[in-house]
Amino acid sequence: IESTKRGAYDYLTKPFDLEQVGILIGRALELRHLTRDLERLRGELKHRHELVIGRTPAMQEVYKVIGRVAPTDATVLIQGDTGTGKELVATTLHHHSERRGPFVALNCSAIPNELLESELFGYERGAFTGATERRIGKFEAAASGTLFLDEIADMPLALQAKVLRVLQEREFTRVGGREVLHADVRIVAATNQDLQIAAREGRFREDLFFRLNVVRVLLPPLRDR
């Protein structure tokens, strides 16, 4: 009784034969597969309630771009006004991709500049005052998945250079660390600003803009939908 309460699928009494064991294991595995399928279907059902809406020609073009680029590992830049559903587009891209890792989001404008680097790359114990233990960053948390960098135009220029290096070399180190880590993530960035103009004005690195702007998704404002 105690074993069953703690999660045991079933139990066998002695003496038992191997055929009985095999049948019971088969049933347990079948139940496990059914449970996983149920969890997957629940996740898909939840996702369907969080869709980007709109049937205008501009939105139809957005859906076409998502369909073409989702199965690839191409970096995507989503541009649109605040509230147009940039994160929903990012989650849709991840949902229809081949990546099986998690979807991890980071709002670059919501974190103080001095903490943004450690949020992205993590840090080692003793890297700075208050760093009492090692902590992984978003690049590690999103391993084999998608890292969504929202409001990337607000990222400091010095940190933009480090993100550029990750995009180029696919490697990084934690703050205060020496170990070189591999960045197996797909980058999806979003902004409500025109990064091309920001680059011309010196507010955003032009080389990082070109690295992010492999595929651009332009979201029309809600009033046009």
mmCIF file of C-alpha atoms in Angstrom:
data_model
loop_
_atom_site.group_PDB
_atom_site.id
_atom_site.type_symbol
_atom_site.label_atom_id
_atom_site.label_comp_id
_atom_site.label_asym_id
_atom_site.label_seq_id
_atom_site.Cartn_x
_atom_site.Cartn_y
_atom_site.Cartn_z
ATOM 1 C CA ILE A 1 0.000 0.000 0.000
ATOM 2 C CA GLU A 2 2.797 2.420 0.928
ATOM 3 C CA SER A 3 4.674 1.666 -2.312
ATOM 4 C CA THR A 4 1.544 2.307 -4.388
ATOM 5 C CA LYS A 5 0.926 5.586 -2.556
ATOM 6 C CA ARG A 6 4.488 6.614 -3.429
ATOM 7 C CA GLY A 7 3.907 6.002 -7.140
ATOM 8 C CA ALA A 8 4.506 2.300 -7.812
ATOM 9 C CA TYR A 9 2.506 1.094 -10.823
ATOM 10 C CA ASP A 10 1.891 -2.413 -9.437
ATOM 11 C CA TYR A 11 3.507 -5.156 -7.356
ATOM 12 C CA LEU A 12 4.344 -8.834 -7.630
ATOM 13 C CA THR A 13 4.086 -11.538 -4.978
ATOM 14 C CA LYS A 14 6.635 -14.304 -4.618
ATOM 15 C CA PRO A 15 7.093 -16.681 -6.236
ATOM 16 C CA PHE A 16 6.618 -15.152 -9.714
ATOM 17 C CA ASP A 17 7.712 -16.158 -13.213
ATOM 18 C CA LEU A 18 9.473 -14.055 -15.848
ATOM 19 C CA GLU A 19 6.482 -14.135 -18.194
ATOM 20 C CA GLN A 20 4.386 -12.429 -15.529
ATOM 21 C CA VAL A 21 7.125 -9.843 -15.012
ATOM 22 C CA GLY A 22 7.278 -9.157 -18.772
ATOM 23 C CA ILE A 23 3.509 -8.645 -19.031
ATOM 24 C CA LEU A 24 3.504 -6.236 -16.098
ATOM 25 C CA ILE A 25 6.457 -4.226 -17.452
ATOM 26 C CA GLY A 26 4.719 -3.999 -20.838
ATOM 27 C CA ARG A 27 1.588 -2.591 -19.221
ATOM 28 C CA ALA A 28 3.620 -0.090 -17.191
ATOM 29 C CA LEU A 29 5.481 1.142 -20.293
ATOM 30 C CA GLU A 30 2.223 1.446 -22.219
ATOM 31 C CA LEU A 31 0.753 3.572 -19.436
ATOM 32 C CA ARG A 32 3.889 5.732 -19.431
ATOM 33 C CA HIS A 33 3.641 6.310 -23.194
ATOM 34 C CA LEU A 34 -0.053 7.185 -22.885
ATOM 35 C CA THR A 35 0.723 9.633 -20.084
ATOM 36 C CA ARG A 36 3.421 11.334 -22.163
ATOM 37 C CA ASP A 37 1.079 11.565 -25.159
ATOM 38 C CA LEU A 38 -1.562 13.142 -22.938
ATOM 39 C CA GLU A 39 0.911 15.718 -21.638
ATOM 40 C CA ARG A 40 1.998 16.525 -25.201
ATOM 41 C CA LEU A 41 -1.605 16.953 -26.357
ATOM 42 C CA ARG A 42 -2.358 19.199 -23.394
ATOM 43 C CA GLY A 43 0.641 21.341 -24.308
ATOM 44 C CA GLU A 44 -0.505 21.591 -27.934
ATOM 45 C CA LEU A 45 -4.043 22.449 -26.842
ATOM 46 C CA LYS A 46 -2.735 25.188 -24.573
ATOM 47 C CA HIS A 47 -0.610 26.505 -27.423
ATOM 48 C CA ARG A 48 -3.620 26.698 -29.735
ATOM 49 C CA HIS A 49 -5.285 29.097 -27.307
ATOM 50 C CA GLU A 50 -2.296 31.444 -27.633
ATOM 51 C CA LEU A 51 -2.272 32.050 -31.374
ATOM 52 C CA VAL A 52 -1.465 35.201 -33.269
ATOM 53 C CA ILE A 53 -4.707 36.484 -34.790
ATOM 54 C CA GLY A 54 -5.468 38.362 -37.991
ATOM 55 C CA ARG A 55 -6.563 37.498 -41.548
ATOM 56 C CA THR A 56 -5.336 40.568 -43.402
ATOM 57 C CA PRO A 57 -2.903 40.106 -46.326
ATOM 58 C CA ALA A 58 -0.073 41.426 -44.123
ATOM 59 C CA MET A 59 -0.773 38.780 -41.465
ATOM 60 C CA GLN A 60 -1.046 36.074 -44.134
ATOM 61 C CA GLU A 61 2.495 36.994 -45.160
ATOM 62 C CA VAL A 62 3.598 36.663 -41.515
ATOM 63 C CA TYR A 63 2.135 33.149 -41.361
ATOM 64 C CA LYS A 64 3.923 32.205 -44.587
ATOM 65 C CA VAL A 65 7.270 33.403 -43.220
ATOM 66 C CA ILE A 66 6.725 31.464 -39.991
ATOM 67 C CA GLY A 67 5.897 28.317 -41.964
ATOM 68 C CA ARG A 68 9.017 28.628 -44.115
ATOM 69 C CA VAL A 69 11.531 29.495 -41.409
ATOM 70 C CA ALA A 70 10.251 27.505 -38.394
ATOM 71 C CA PRO A 71 11.837 24.144 -39.395
ATOM 72 C CA THR A 72 15.238 25.799 -39.895
ATOM 73 C CA ASP A 73 17.766 27.111 -37.378
ATOM 74 C CA ALA A 74 17.861 30.564 -38.979
ATOM 75 C CA THR A 75 18.053 33.557 -36.642
ATOM 76 C CA VAL A 76 14.845 35.603 -36.746
ATOM 77 C CA LEU A 77 14.237 39.294 -36.030
ATOM 78 C CA ILE A 78 10.638 40.208 -35.166
ATOM 79 C CA GLN A 79 9.767 43.876 -35.537
ATOM 80 C CA GLY A 80 6.498 45.465 -34.468
ATOM 81 C CA ASP A 81 4.766 47.851 -32.106
ATOM 82 C CA THR A 82 4.305 47.031 -28.433
ATOM 83 C CA GLY A 83 1.415 44.615 -27.951
ATOM 84 C CA THR A 84 1.374 43.211 -31.492
ATOM 85 C CA GLY A 85 2.269 39.675 -30.379
ATOM 86 C CA LYS A 86 6.014 39.420 -30.946
ATOM 87 C CA GLU A 87 6.477 36.801 -28.212
ATOM 88 C CA LEU A 88 3.555 34.772 -29.592
ATOM 89 C CA VAL A 89 5.294 34.691 -32.969
ATOM 90 C CA ALA A 90 8.504 33.560 -31.241
ATOM 91 C CA THR A 91 6.729 30.748 -29.361
ATOM 92 C CA THR A 92 5.006 29.678 -32.584
ATOM 93 C CA LEU A 93 8.373 29.502 -34.355
ATOM 94 C CA HIS A 94 9.728 27.345 -31.532
ATOM 95 C CA HIS A 95 6.637 25.136 -31.411
ATOM 96 C CA HIS A 96 6.923 24.283 -35.112
ATOM 97 C CA SER A 97 10.717 23.913 -35.099
ATOM 98 C CA GLU A 98 12.772 20.731 -34.905
ATOM 99 C CA ARG A 99 14.292 21.800 -31.584
ATOM 100 C CA ARG A 100 13.305 19.758 -28.552
ATOM 101 C CA GLY A 101 14.851 22.003 -25.909
ATOM 102 C CA PRO A 102 12.928 24.658 -23.944
ATOM 103 C CA PHE A 103 11.711 28.074 -25.039
ATOM 104 C CA VAL A 104 13.441 30.670 -22.832
ATOM 105 C CA ALA A 105 12.521 34.363 -22.948
ATOM 106 C CA LEU A 106 14.423 37.387 -21.657
ATOM 107 C CA ASN A 107 13.170 40.978 -21.763
ATOM 108 C CA CYS A 108 16.286 43.108 -22.172
ATOM 109 C CA SER A 109 14.523 46.280 -21.059
ATOM 110 C CA ALA A 110 13.203 44.780 -17.818
ATOM 111 C CA ILE A 111 16.628 43.983 -16.284
ATOM 112 C CA PRO A 112 19.186 46.562 -15.113
ATOM 113 C CA ASN A 113 22.177 46.840 -17.457
ATOM 114 C CA GLU A 114 24.642 45.716 -14.796
ATOM 115 C CA LEU A 115 22.717 42.452 -14.283
ATOM 116 C CA LEU A 116 21.880 41.669 -17.900
ATOM 117 C CA GLU A 117 25.214 40.000 -18.696
ATOM 118 C CA SER A 118 24.940 37.542 -15.805
ATOM 119 C CA GLU A 119 21.329 36.805 -16.774
ATOM 120 C CA LEU A 120 22.447 35.886 -20.277
ATOM 121 C CA PHE A 121 25.678 34.013 -19.580
ATOM 122 C CA GLY A 122 25.384 32.977 -15.933
ATOM 123 C CA TYR A 123 28.179 33.392 -13.412
ATOM 124 C CA GLU A 124 30.633 31.458 -11.279
ATOM 125 C CA ARG A 125 30.750 31.493 -7.507
ATOM 126 C CA GLY A 126 32.657 34.548 -6.282
ATOM 127 C CA ALA A 127 32.387 36.372 -9.632
ATOM 128 C CA PHE A 128 31.041 39.424 -7.814
ATOM 129 C CA THR A 129 29.645 40.427 -4.434
ATOM 130 C CA GLY A 130 26.639 38.244 -3.657
ATOM 131 C CA ALA A 131 27.588 35.442 -6.050
ATOM 132 C CA THR A 132 27.600 32.707 -3.417
ATOM 133 C CA GLU A 133 27.074 29.868 -5.894
ATOM 134 C CA ARG A 134 27.306 29.084 -9.586
ATOM 135 C CA ARG A 135 24.262 30.044 -11.650
ATOM 136 C CA ILE A 136 23.540 29.188 -15.267
ATOM 137 C CA GLY A 137 22.336 31.869 -17.658
ATOM 138 C CA LYS A 138 19.690 31.939 -20.368
ATOM 139 C CA PHE A 139 22.049 30.596 -23.031
ATOM 140 C CA GLU A 140 22.580 27.441 -20.974
ATOM 141 C CA ALA A 141 18.944 27.202 -19.894
ATOM 142 C CA ALA A 142 17.845 27.261 -23.541
ATOM 143 C CA ALA A 143 20.205 24.459 -24.637
ATOM 144 C CA SER A 144 18.829 22.624 -27.713
ATOM 145 C CA GLY A 145 15.934 25.084 -27.704
ATOM 146 C CA THR A 146 15.127 28.706 -28.496
ATOM 147 C CA LEU A 147 16.309 31.868 -26.744
ATOM 148 C CA PHE A 148 13.944 34.810 -27.242
ATOM 149 C CA LEU A 149 15.578 38.207 -26.673
ATOM 150 C CA ASP A 150 12.763 40.727 -26.371
ATOM 151 C CA GLU A 151 13.365 44.485 -26.751
ATOM 152 C CA ILE A 152 16.939 43.812 -27.871
ATOM 153 C CA ALA A 153 17.354 47.455 -28.925
ATOM 154 C CA ASP A 154 17.661 48.309 -25.213
ATOM 155 C CA MET A 155 20.716 46.065 -24.765
ATOM 156 C CA PRO A 156 23.902 48.046 -23.903
ATOM 157 C CA LEU A 157 26.480 48.327 -26.699
ATOM 158 C CA ALA A 158 29.177 46.567 -24.662
ATOM 159 C CA LEU A 159 26.924 43.550 -24.145
ATOM 160 C CA GLN A 160 25.883 43.589 -27.803
ATOM 161 C CA ALA A 161 29.507 42.800 -28.701
ATOM 162 C CA LYS A 162 29.440 39.696 -26.481
ATOM 163 C CA VAL A 163 26.140 38.503 -27.934
ATOM 164 C CA LEU A 164 27.599 39.023 -31.415
ATOM 165 C CA ARG A 165 30.517 36.757 -30.504
ATOM 166 C CA VAL A 166 28.104 34.031 -29.387
ATOM 167 C CA LEU A 167 26.275 34.266 -32.716
ATOM 168 C CA GLN A 168 29.562 34.061 -34.614
ATOM 169 C CA GLU A 169 31.485 31.482 -32.601
ATOM 170 C CA ARG A 170 28.626 29.614 -30.916
ATOM 171 C CA GLU A 171 30.479 29.674 -27.601
ATOM 172 C CA PHE A 172 30.619 31.742 -24.412
ATOM 173 C CA THR A 173 31.914 31.780 -20.835
ATOM 174 C CA ARG A 174 30.114 32.491 -17.600
ATOM 175 C CA VAL A 175 30.864 35.761 -15.804
ATOM 176 C CA GLY A 176 33.982 35.173 -13.700
ATOM 177 C CA GLY A 177 34.646 31.814 -15.370
ATOM 178 C CA ARG A 178 37.181 30.359 -17.792
ATOM 179 C CA GLU A 179 35.362 27.315 -19.112
ATOM 180 C CA VAL A 180 34.265 27.763 -22.735
ATOM 181 C CA LEU A 181 30.695 26.535 -23.216
ATOM 182 C CA HIS A 182 28.937 25.647 -26.466
ATOM 183 C CA ALA A 183 25.798 27.657 -27.289
ATOM 184 C CA ASP A 184 23.376 25.236 -28.950
ATOM 185 C CA VAL A 185 20.459 27.675 -29.155
ATOM 186 C CA ARG A 186 18.354 29.320 -31.817
ATOM 187 C CA ILE A 187 18.142 33.083 -31.380
ATOM 188 C CA VAL A 188 14.879 34.925 -31.974
ATOM 189 C CA ALA A 189 15.065 38.653 -31.228
ATOM 190 C CA ALA A 190 12.308 41.250 -31.098
ATOM 191 C CA THR A 191 12.106 45.020 -31.014
ATOM 192 C CA ASN A 192 9.584 47.829 -31.366
ATOM 193 C CA GLN A 193 12.286 50.028 -32.914
ATOM 194 C CA ASP A 194 13.832 50.155 -36.376
ATOM 195 C CA LEU A 195 17.264 48.597 -35.757
ATOM 196 C CA GLN A 196 18.546 49.775 -39.121
ATOM 197 C CA ILE A 197 17.975 53.388 -38.095
ATOM 198 C CA ALA A 198 19.383 52.680 -34.626
ATOM 199 C CA ALA A 199 22.525 51.236 -36.244
ATOM 200 C CA ARG A 200 22.977 54.309 -38.444
ATOM 201 C CA GLU A 201 22.624 56.540 -35.377
ATOM 202 C CA GLY A 202 25.180 54.491 -33.427
ATOM 203 C CA ARG A 203 22.677 53.208 -30.858
ATOM 204 C CA PHE A 204 22.940 49.602 -32.066
ATOM 205 C CA ARG A 205 25.846 47.628 -33.518
ATOM 206 C CA GLU A 206 25.490 47.320 -37.275
ATOM 207 C CA ASP A 207 27.281 43.958 -37.374
ATOM 208 C CA LEU A 208 24.914 42.540 -34.738
ATOM 209 C CA PHE A 209 21.926 43.872 -36.689
ATOM 210 C CA PHE A 210 23.032 41.943 -39.790
ATOM 211 C CA ARG A 211 23.584 38.800 -37.711
ATOM 212 C CA LEU A 212 20.065 39.056 -36.246
ATOM 213 C CA ASN A 213 18.359 40.108 -39.458
ATOM 214 C CA VAL A 214 18.726 36.771 -41.267
ATOM 215 C CA VAL A 215 14.939 36.505 -41.500
ATOM 216 C CA ARG A 216 12.769 39.477 -40.570
ATOM 217 C CA VAL A 217 9.119 39.244 -39.507
ATOM 218 C CA LEU A 218 7.281 42.557 -39.702
ATOM 219 C CA LEU A 219 4.166 42.564 -37.523
ATOM 220 C CA PRO A 220 1.514 45.103 -38.579
ATOM 221 C CA PRO A 221 -0.073 47.196 -35.794
ATOM 222 C CA LEU A 222 -3.363 45.956 -34.366
ATOM 223 C CA ARG A 223 -5.293 48.818 -35.995
ATOM 224 C CA ASP A 224 -4.358 47.377 -39.402
ATOM 225 C CA ARG A 225 -5.664 43.897 -38.627
#
